[in-house]
PDB file of C-alpha atoms in Angstrom:
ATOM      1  CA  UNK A   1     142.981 -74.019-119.300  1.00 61.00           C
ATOM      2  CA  UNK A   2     143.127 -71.321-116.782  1.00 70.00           C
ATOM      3  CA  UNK A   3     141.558 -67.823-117.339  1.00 74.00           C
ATOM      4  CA  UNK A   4     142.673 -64.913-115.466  1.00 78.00           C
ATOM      5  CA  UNK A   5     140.672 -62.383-115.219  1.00 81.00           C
ATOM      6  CA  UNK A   6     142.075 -58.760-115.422  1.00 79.00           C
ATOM      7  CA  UNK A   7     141.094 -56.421-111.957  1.00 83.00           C
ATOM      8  CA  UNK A   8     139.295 -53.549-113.678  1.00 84.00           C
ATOM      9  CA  UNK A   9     140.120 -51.040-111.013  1.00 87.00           C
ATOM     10  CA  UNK A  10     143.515 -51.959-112.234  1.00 84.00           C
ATOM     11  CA  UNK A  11     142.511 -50.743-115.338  1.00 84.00           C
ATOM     12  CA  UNK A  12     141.263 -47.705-114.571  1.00 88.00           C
ATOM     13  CA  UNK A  13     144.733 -46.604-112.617  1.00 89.00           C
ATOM     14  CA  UNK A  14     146.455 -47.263-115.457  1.00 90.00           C
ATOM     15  CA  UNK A  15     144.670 -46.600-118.362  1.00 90.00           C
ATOM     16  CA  UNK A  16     144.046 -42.701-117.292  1.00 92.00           C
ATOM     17  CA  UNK A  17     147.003 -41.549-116.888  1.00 93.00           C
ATOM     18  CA  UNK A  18     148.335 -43.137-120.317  1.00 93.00           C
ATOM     19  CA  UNK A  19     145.217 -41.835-122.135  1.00 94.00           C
ATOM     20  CA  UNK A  20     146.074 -38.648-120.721  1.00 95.00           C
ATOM     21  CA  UNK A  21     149.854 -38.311-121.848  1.00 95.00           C
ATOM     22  CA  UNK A  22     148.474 -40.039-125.045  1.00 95.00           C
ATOM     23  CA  UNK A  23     145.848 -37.015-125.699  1.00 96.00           C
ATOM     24  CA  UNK A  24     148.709 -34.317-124.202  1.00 96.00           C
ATOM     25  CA  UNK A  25     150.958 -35.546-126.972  1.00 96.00           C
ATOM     26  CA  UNK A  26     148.318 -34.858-129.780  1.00 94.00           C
ATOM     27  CA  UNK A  27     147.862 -32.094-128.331  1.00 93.00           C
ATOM     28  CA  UNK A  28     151.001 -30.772-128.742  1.00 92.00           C
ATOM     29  CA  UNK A  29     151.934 -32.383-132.287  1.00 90.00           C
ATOM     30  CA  UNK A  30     148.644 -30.103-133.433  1.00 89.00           C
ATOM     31  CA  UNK A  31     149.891 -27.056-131.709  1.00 87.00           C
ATOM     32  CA  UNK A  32     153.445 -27.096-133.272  1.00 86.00           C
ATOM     33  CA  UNK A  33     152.361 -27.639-136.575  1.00 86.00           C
ATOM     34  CA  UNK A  34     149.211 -26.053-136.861  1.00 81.00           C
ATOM     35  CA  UNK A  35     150.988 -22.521-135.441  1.00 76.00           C
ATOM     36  CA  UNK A  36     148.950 -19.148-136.364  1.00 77.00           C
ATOM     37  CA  UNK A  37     150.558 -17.478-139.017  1.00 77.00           C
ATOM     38  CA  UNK A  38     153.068 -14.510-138.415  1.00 76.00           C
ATOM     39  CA  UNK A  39     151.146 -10.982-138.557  1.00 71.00           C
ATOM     40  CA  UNK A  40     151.884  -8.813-141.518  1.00 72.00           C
ATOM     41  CA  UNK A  41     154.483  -6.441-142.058  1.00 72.00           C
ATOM     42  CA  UNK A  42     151.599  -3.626-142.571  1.00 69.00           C
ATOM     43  CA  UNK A  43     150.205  -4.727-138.679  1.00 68.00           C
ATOM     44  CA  UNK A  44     151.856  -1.824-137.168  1.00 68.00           C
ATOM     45  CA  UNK A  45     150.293   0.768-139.723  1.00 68.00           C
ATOM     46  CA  UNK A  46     146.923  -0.766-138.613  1.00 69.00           C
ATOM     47  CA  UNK A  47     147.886   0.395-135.022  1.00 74.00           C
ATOM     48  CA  UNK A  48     148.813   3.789-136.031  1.00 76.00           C
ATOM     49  CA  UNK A  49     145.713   4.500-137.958  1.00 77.00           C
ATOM     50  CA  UNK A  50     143.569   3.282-134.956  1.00 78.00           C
ATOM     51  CA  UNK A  51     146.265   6.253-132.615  1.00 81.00           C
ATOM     52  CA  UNK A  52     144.780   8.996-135.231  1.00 84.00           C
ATOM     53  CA  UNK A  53     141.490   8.115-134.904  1.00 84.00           C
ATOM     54  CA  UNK A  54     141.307   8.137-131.074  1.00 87.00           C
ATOM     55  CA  UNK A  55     143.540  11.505-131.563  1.00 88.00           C
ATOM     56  CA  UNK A  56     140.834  13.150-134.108  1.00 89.00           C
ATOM     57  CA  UNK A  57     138.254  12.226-131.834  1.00 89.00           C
ATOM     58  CA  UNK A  58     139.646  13.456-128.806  1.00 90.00           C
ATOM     59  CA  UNK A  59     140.261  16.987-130.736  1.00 88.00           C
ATOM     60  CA  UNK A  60     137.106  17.425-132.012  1.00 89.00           C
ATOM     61  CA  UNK A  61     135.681  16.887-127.991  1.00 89.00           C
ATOM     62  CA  UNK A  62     138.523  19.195-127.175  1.00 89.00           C
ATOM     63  CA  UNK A  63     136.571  22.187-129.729  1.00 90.00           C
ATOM     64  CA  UNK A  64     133.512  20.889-129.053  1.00 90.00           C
ATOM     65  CA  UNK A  65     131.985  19.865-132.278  1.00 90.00           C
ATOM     66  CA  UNK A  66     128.221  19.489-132.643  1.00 92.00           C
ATOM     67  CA  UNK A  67     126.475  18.600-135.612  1.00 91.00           C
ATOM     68  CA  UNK A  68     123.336  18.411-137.471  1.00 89.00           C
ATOM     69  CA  UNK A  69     123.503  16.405-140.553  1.00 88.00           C
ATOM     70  CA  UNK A  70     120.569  16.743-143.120  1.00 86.00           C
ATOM     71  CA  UNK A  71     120.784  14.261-145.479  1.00 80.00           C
ATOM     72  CA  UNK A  72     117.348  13.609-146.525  1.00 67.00           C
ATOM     73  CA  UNK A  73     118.438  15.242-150.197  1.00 62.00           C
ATOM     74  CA  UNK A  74     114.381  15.865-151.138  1.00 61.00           C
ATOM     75  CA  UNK A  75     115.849  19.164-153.483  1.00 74.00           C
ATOM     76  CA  UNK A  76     119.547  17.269-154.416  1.00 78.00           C
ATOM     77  CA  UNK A  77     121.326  19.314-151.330  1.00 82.00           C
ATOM     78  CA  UNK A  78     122.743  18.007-147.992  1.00 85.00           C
ATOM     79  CA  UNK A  79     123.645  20.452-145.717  1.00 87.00           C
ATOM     80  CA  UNK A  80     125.201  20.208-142.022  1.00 88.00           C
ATOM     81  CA  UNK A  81     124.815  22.936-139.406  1.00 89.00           C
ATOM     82  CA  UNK A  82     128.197  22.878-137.479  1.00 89.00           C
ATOM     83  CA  UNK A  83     129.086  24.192-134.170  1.00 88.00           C
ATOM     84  CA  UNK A  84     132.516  24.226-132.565  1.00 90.00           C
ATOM     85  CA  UNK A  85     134.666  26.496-130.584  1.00 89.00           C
ATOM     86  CA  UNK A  86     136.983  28.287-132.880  1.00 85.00           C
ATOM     87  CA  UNK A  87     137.558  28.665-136.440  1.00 88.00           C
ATOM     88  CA  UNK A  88     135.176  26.974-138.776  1.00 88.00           C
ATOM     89  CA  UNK A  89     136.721  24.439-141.547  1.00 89.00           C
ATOM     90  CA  UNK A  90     136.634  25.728-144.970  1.00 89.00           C
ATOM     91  CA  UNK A  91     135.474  21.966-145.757  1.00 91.00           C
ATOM     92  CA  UNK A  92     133.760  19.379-144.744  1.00 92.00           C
ATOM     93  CA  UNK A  93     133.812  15.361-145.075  1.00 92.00           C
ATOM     94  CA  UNK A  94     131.018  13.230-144.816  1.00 90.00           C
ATOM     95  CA  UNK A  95     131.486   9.676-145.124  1.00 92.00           C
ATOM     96  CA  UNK A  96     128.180   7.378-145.396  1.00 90.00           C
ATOM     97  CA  UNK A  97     128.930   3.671-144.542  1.00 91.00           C
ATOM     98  CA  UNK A  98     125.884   1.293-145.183  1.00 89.00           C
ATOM     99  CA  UNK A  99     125.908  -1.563-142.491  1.00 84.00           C
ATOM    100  CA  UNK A 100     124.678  -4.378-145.049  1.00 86.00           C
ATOM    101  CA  UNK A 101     125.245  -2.714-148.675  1.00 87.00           C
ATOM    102  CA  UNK A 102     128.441  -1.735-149.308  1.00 89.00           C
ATOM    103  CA  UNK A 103     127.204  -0.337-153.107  1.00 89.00           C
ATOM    104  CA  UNK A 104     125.125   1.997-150.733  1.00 88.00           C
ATOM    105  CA  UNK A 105     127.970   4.215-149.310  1.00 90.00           C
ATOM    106  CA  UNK A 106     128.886   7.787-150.308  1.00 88.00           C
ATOM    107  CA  UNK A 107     131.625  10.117-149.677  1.00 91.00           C
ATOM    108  CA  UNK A 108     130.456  13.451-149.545  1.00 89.00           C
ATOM    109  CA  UNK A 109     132.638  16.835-149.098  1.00 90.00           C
ATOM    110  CA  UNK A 110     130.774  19.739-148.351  1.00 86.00           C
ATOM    111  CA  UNK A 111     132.177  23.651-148.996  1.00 87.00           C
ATOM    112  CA  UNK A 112     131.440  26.216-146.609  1.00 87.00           C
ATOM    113  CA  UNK A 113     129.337  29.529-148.205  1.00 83.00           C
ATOM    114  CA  UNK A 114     126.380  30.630-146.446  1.00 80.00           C
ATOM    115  CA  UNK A 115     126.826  27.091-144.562  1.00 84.00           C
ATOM    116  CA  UNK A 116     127.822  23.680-145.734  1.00 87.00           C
ATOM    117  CA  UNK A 117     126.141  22.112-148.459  1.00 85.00           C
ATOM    118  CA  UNK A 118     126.679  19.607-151.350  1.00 85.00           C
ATOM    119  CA  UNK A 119     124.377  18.085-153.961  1.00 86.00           C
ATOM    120  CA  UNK A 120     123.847  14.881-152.631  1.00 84.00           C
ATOM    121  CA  UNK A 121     120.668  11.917-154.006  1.00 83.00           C
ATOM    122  CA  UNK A 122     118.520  10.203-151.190  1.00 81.00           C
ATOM    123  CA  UNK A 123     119.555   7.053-149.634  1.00 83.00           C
ATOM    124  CA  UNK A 124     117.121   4.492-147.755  1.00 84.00           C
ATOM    125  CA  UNK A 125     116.405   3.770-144.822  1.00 84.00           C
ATOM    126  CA  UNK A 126     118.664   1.217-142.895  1.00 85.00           C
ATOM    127  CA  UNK A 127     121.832   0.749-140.392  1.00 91.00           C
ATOM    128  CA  UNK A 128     124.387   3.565-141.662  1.00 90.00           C
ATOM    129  CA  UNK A 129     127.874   4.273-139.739  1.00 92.00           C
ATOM    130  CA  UNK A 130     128.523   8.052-140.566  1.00 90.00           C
ATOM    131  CA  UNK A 131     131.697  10.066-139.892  1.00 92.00           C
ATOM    132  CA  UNK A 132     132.147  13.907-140.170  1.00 91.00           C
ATOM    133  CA  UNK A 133     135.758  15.621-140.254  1.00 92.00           C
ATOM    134  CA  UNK A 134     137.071  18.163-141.375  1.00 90.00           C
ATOM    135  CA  UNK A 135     139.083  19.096-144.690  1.00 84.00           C
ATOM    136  CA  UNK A 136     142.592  18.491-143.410  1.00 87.00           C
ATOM    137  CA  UNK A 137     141.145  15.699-141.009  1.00 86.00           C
ATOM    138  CA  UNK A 138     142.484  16.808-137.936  1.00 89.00           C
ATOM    139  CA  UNK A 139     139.006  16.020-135.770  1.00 91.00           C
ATOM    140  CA  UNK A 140     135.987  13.390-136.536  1.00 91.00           C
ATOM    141  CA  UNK A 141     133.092  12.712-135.833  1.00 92.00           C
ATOM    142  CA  UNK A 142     131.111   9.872-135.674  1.00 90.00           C
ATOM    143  CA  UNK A 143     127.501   8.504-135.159  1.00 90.00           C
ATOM    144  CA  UNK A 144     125.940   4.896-135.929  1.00 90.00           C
ATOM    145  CA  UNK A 145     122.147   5.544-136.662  1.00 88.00           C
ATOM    146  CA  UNK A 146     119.559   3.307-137.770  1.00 88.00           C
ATOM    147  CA  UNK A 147     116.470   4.695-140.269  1.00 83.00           C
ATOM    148  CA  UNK A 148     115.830   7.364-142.172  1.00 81.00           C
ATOM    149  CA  UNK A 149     119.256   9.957-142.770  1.00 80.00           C
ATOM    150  CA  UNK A 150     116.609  13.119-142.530  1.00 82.00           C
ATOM    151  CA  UNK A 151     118.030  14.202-139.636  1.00 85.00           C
ATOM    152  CA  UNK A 152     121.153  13.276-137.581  1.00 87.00           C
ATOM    153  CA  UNK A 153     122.741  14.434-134.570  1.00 88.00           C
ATOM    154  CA  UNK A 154     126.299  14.023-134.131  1.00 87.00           C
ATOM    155  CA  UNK A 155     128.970  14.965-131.205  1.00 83.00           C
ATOM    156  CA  UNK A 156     128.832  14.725-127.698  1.00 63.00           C
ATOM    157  CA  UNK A 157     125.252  16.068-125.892  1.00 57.00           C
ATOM    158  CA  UNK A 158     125.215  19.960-124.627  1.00 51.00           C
ATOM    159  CA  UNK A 159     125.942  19.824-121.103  1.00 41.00           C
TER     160      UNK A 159
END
């Protein structure tokens, strides 16, 4: 009985381009049924939120706010020396974000009489996001630091 034998460059010319439109048609079974989900009807309030926040920032550059957060609490009180050109906020809002402890973070509002202070407990040492705004929120603040909360410097540098 005869054998023939099969050319495998033959093979090759062939067999590519069918394993190719094989593989493109897998391909593109996965991809129509494994379509990302639609995004939320809330999406667009996601978008708006992130508007204000550039707007509040861009404000408080606009009056030029400067800040000294001390938040090392030793006597229970926090206090923040604020400077900014033009009126000064009858209130202030300090929020504390922890970067690995979310049982760590604090909301603090501070009331303007000889300067602003609240009663406040000590928090440790670590990665903290912190942003300071005013009452009606209209400008923020904000400063990623990393240690101790003694002492913190927020707002653009003097020029």
């Amino acid at each position: 009985m005869l054998v023939k034998r099969i050319n495998p460059a033959l093979l090759i010319v062939i067999g590519l381009p069918v394993a190719a439109v094989l593989a493109s048609t897998v391909a593109a079974v996965i991809a129509v049924r494994g379509q990302d989900p639609q995004l939320p009807d809330e999406y667009h309030w996601e978008g708006q939120q992130l508007d204000q926040d550039f707007l509040r920032s861009r404000h408080a550059d606009e009056l030029g706010v400067r800040a000294t957060l001390h938040l090392g609490a030793l006597d229970g009180r926090c206090s923040v020396d604020l400077q900014l050109h033009g009126e000064r906020p009858a209130r202030l809002n300090v929020a504390l974000t922890h970067g690995a402890r979310k049982a760590l973070d604090r909301h603090l509002s501070l009331a303007l009489s000889e300067g602003y202070t609240a009663s406040c407990e000590p928090l440790p040492s670590g990665l903290w996001h912190i942003e300071l705004s005013d009452g009606q929120r209209t400008w923020a603040v904000r400063e990623d630091t990393q240690g101790s909360l003694d002492r913190v410097y927020m707002g653009a540098p003097d020029s």
